Coordinates of C-alpha atoms in Angstrom, one line a residue:
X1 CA -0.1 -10.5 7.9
X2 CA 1.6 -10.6 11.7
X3 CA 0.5 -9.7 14.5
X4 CA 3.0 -7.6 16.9
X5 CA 3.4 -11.1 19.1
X6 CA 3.9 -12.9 15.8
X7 CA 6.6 -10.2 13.9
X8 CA 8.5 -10.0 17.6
X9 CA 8.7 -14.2 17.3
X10 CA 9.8 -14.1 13.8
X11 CA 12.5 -11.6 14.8
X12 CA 13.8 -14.3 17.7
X13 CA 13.5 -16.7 15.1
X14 CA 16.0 -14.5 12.7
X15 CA 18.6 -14.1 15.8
X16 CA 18.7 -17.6 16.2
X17 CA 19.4 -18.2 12.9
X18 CA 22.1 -15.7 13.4
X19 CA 23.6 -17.2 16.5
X20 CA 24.0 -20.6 14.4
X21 CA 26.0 -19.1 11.9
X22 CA 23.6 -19.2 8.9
X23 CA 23.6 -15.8 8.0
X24 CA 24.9 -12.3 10.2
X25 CA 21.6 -9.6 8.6
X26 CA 18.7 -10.6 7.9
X27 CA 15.8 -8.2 6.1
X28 CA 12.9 -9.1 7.8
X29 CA 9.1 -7.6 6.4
X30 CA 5.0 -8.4 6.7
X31 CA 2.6 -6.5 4.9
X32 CA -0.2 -4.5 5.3
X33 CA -3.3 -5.6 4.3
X34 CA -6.8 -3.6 3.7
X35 CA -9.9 -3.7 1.5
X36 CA -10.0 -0.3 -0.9
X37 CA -14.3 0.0 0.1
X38 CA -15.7 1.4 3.6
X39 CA -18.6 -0.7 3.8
X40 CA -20.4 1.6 1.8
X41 CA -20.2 3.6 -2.0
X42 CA -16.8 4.7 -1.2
X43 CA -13.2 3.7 -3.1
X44 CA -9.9 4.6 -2.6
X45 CA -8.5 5.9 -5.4
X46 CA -4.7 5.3 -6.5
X47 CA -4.1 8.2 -8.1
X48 CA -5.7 10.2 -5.5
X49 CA -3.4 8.1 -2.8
X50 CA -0.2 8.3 -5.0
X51 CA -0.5 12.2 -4.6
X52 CA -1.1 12.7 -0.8
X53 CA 2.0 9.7 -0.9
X54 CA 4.0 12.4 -2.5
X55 CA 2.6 15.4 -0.1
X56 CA 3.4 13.1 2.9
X57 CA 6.5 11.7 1.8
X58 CA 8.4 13.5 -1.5
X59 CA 11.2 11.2 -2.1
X60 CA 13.5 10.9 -4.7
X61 CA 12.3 7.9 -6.4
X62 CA 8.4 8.0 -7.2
X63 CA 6.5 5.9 -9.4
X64 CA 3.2 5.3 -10.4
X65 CA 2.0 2.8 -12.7
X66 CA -0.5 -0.4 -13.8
X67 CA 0.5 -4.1 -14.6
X68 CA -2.0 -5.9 -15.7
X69 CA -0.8 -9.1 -13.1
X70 CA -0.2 -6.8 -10.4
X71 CA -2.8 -3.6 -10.6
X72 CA -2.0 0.1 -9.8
X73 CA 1.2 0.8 -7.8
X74 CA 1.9 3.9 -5.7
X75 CA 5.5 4.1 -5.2
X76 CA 7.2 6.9 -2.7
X77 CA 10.6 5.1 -2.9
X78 CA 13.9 7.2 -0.9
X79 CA 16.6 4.4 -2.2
X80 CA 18.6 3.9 -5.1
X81 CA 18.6 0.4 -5.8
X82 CA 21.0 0.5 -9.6
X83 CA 22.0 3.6 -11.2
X84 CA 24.2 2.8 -14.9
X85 CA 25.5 6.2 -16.6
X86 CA 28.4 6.1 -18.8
X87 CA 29.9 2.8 -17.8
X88 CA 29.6 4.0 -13.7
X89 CA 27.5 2.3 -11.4
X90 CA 26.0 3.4 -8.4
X91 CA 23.9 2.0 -5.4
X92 CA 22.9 3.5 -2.5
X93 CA 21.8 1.0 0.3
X94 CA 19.7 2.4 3.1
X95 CA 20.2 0.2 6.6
X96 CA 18.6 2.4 10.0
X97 CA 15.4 4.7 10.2
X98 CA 14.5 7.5 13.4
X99 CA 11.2 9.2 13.1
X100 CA 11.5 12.9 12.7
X101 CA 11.3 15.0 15.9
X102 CA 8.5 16.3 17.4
X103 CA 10.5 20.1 17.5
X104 CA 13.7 20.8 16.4
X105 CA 15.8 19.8 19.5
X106 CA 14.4 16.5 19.5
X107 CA 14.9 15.8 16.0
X108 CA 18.5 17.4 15.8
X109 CA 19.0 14.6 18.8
X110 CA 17.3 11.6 16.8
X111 CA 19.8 12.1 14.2
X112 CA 22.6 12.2 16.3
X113 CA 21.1 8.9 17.6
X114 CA 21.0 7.5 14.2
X115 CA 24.4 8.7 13.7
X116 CA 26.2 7.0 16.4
X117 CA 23.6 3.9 16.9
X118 CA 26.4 0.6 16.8
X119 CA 23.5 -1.3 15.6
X120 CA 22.5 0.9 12.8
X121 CA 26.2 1.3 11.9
X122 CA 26.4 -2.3 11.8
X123 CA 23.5 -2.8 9.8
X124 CA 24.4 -0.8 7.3
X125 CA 28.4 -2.4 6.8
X126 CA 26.6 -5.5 6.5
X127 CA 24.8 -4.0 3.5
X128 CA 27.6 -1.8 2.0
X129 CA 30.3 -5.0 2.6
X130 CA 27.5 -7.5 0.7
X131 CA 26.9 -4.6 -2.2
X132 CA 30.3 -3.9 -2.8
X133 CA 30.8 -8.2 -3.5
X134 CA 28.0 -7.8 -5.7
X135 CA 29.4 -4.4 -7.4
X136 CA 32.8 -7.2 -7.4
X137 CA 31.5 -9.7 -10.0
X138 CA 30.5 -7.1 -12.8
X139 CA 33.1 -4.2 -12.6
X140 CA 36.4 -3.8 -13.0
X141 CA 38.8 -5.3 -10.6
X142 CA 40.1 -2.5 -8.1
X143 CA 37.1 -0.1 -9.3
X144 CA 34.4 -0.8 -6.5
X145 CA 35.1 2.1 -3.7
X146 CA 32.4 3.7 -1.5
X147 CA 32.9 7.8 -1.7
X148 CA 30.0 8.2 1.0
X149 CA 29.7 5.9 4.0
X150 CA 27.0 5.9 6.3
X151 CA 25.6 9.5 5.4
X152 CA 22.2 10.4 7.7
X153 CA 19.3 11.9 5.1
X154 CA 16.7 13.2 6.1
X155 CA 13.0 13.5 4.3
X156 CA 9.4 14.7 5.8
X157 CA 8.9 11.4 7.9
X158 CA 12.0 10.3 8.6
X159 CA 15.6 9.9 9.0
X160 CA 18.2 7.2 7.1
X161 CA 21.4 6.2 7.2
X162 CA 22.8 5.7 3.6
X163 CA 25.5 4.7 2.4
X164 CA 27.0 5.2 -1.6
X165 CA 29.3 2.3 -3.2
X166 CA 30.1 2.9 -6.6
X167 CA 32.2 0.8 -9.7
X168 CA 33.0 0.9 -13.1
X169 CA 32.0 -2.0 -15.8
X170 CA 34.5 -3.1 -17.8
X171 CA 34.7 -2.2 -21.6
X172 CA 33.9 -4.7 -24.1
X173 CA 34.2 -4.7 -27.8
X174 CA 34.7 -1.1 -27.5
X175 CA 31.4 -0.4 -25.3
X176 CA 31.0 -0.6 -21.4
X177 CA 29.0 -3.9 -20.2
X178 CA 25.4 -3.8 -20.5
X179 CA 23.1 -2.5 -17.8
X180 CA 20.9 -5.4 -17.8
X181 CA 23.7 -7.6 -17.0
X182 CA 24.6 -5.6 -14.3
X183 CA 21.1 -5.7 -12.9
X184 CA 20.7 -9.2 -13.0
X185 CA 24.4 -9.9 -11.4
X186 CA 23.2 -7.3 -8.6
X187 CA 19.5 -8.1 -8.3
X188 CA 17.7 -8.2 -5.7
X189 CA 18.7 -5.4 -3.5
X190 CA 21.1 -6.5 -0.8
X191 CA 19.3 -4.0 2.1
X192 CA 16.2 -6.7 1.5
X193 CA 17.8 -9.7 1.9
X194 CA 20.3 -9.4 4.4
X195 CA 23.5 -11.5 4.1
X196 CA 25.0 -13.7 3.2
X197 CA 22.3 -13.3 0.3
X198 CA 21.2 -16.5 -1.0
X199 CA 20.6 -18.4 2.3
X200 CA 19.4 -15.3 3.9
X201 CA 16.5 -15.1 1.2
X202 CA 16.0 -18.6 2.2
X203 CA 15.8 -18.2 5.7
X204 CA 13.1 -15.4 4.7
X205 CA 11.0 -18.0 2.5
X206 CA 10.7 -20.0 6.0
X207 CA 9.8 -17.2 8.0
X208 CA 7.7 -14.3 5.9
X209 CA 3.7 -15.8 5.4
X210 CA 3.7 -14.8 1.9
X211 CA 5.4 -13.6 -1.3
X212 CA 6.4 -10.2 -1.3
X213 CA 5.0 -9.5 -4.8
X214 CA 6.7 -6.6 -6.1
X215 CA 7.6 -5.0 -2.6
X216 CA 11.7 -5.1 -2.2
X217 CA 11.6 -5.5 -6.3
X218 CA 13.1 -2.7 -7.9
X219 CA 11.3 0.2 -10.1
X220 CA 13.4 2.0 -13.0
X221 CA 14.5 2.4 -17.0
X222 CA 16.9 1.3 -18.9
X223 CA 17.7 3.3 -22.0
X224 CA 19.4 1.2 -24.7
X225 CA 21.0 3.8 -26.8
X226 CA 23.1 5.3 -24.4
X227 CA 23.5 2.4 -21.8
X228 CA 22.1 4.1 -18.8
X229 CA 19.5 2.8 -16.0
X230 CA 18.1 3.9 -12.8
X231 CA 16.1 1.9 -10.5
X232 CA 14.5 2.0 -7.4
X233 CA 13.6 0.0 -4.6
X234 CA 10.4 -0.9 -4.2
X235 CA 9.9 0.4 -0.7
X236 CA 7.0 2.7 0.5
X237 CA 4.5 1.5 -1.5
X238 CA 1.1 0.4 -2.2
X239 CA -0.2 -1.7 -4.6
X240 CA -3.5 -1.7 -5.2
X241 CA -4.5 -5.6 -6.7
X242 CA -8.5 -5.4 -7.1
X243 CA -10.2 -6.2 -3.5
X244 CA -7.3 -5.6 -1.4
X245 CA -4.2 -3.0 -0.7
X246 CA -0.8 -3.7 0.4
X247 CA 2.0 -2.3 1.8
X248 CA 4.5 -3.8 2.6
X249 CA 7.3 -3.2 5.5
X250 CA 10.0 -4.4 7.8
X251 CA 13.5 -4.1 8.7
X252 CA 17.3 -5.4 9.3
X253 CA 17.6 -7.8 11.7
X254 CA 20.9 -8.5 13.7
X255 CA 22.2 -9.9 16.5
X256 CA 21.9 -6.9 18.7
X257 CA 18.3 -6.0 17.3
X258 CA 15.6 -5.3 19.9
X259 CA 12.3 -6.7 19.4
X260 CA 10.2 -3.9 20.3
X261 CA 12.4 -1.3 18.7
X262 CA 12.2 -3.2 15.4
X263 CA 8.3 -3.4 15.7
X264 CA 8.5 0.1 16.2
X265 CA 10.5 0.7 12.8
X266 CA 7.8 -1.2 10.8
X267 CA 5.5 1.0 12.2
X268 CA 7.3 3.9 10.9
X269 CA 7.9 3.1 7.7
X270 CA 4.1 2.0 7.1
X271 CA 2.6 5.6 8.1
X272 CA 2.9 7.6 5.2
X273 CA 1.7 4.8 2.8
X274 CA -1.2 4.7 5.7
X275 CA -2.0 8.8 5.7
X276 CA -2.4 8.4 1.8
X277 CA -5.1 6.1 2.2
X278 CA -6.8 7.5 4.7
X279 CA -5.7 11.1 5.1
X280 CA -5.6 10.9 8.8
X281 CA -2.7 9.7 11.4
X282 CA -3.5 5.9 11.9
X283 CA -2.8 4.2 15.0
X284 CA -1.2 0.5 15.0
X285 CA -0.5 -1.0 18.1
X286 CA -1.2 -4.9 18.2
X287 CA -2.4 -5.8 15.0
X288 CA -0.5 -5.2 11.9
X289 CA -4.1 -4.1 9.7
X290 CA -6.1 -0.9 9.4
X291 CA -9.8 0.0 8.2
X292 CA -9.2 2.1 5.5
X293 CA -11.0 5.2 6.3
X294 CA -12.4 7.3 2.6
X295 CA -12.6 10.9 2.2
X296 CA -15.0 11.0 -1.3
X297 CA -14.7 15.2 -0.9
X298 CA -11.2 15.2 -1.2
X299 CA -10.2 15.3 -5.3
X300 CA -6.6 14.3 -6.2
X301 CA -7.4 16.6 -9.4
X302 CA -6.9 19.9 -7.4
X303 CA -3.1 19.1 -6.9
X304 CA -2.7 17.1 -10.5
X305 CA -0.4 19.1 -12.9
X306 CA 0.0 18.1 -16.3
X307 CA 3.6 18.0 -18.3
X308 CA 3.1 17.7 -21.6
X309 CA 6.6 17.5 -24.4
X310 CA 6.4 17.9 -27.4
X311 CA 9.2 18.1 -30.6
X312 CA 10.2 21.3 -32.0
X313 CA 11.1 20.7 -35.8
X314 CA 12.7 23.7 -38.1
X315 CA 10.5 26.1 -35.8
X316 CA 7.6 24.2 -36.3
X317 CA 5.6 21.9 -33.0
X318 CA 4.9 18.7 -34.9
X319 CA 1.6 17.4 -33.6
X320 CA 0.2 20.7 -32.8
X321 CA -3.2 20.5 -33.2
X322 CA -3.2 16.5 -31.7
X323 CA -1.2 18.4 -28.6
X324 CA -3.7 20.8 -28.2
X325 CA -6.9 18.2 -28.2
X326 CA -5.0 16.7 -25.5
X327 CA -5.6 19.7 -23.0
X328 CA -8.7 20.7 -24.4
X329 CA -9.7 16.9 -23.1

């Protein structure tokens, strides 16, 4: 959607609103756009680029899904946007980013960079202060504490900085709150928006060229009979909505931020979605766009396993024969 010249402007635009007080983080993105053909016979497949997303980039939280209003989306998620397990809730904002090292040496000093960076350490105490007066308005008073602060993870493409606050809902009529009030009170995920949260998303409306769509959303369950949820945030991903692909991408923006390191970020963030559609390294430089490059040789079947449950009643597999047409399919 932006060019580099464009996505650099928008980021002055975000300090300035900033340096008049209107908000002190804001969660700047653009998006990715490409056509799924090559001009020819060839088609990306989502299945075939949701796999080679989780070759290039296993995370924690991975999704893959259709919605009729939205179409196929490939999700390679590393943050926890909500978990709810017995009463306890959990979220784990993720606020800075370092590419991994070309060798070990540089990468052990990338995370030391990440580690020590006063603007990612700022960033992310923007985040963790604005989660835990989310966390504030749906658990118990004195419950919200933050057991991990500022923790660097590290996964095949990248570094983070991640921080864990955690609270307790309060008990009522014998039960612990529901989930889905507790998603709704916290939703959407502080580390998109940038705070404070309702003028930042605001300020975002003015400035992004488009609706985000389910990019920054959040992916997950919630499991009635026991209370419990787990979502996601919808972060490298690709959605895949008839003639076009997206992926979307961005960053925090503060007052310190530099424009060109910030461009840089996006950049980072967007290559694994990239290498799943293309199964190459792709190169962005002044243009945020690519020209999807297909490989019709290469089958997502050869790495597809299948995991198949089934219920085990008195020693007998109900649905045998049903189970066993499955795999014969």
């Amino acid at each position: 959607r932006d060019t580099r010249g464009c996505y650099m402007d928008k980021i002055e635009a975000c300090q300035q609103a900033i340096a008049f007080g209107d908000s002190y983080e804001l969660c700047l993105t653009t998006q990715i756009t490409t056509s799924p053909h090559d001009g020819g016979d060839n088609t990306v497949c989502p299945l075939c680029a949701f796999i080679r997303l989780r070759q290039r980039n296993p995370t924690n939280y991975s999704a893959f899904m259709y919605l009729p209003t939205i179409g196929y989306v490939a999700c390679g998620s590393p943050e926890r946007f909500c978990k709810v397990a017995e009463g306890c809730v959990e979220m784990k904002p993720i606020k800075g980013t370092r590419p991994r090292g070309q060798d070990p040496a540089e990468d052990e000093s990338l995370v030391a960079d990440l580690a020590t960076s006063p603007k990612d350490f700022a960033e992310n105490l923007m985040v963790v202060d604005l989660v835990r007066n989310d966390l504030n308005t749906v658990c118990e008073t004195g419950s919200v504490h933050c057991p991990k602060l500022m923790k660097v993870e590290s996964y095949q493409n990248y570094h983070q900085l991640v921080s864990t606050v955690c609270g307790r809902l309060p008990i009522e009529e014998g039960y612990h709150a529901s989930p889905v009030a507790a998603l709704k009170a916290l939703f959407p995920a502080g580390s998109m928006t940038g705070a404070p949260k309702v003028r930042a998303c605001q300020i975002l409306d003015s400035l992004e060229s488009g609706p985000r769509g389910i990019y920054s959303g959040a992916i997950g369950y919630v499991a009635p009979l026991n209370g419990s949820a787990d979502f996601a945030v919808v972060i490298r991903t690709i959605v895949f909505n008839g003639s076009t692909i997206t992926t979307g991408c961005g960053g925090a923006i503060v007052a310190g931020s530099n424009t060109k390191d910030e461009w840089d970020e996006v950049l980072v963030k967007a290559r694994p979605q990239l290498w799943s559609l293309t199964g190459h390294h792709v190169m962005l430089t002044t243009e945020v766009g690519v020209k999807t490059v297909i490989h019709p040789k290469v089958s997502c079947m050869t790495h597809l396993r299948l995991f198949e449950t089934m219920l085990l009643k008195c020693g007998t597999i109900e649905f045998l024969d049903y189970h066993a047409q499955r795999f014969a399919a």
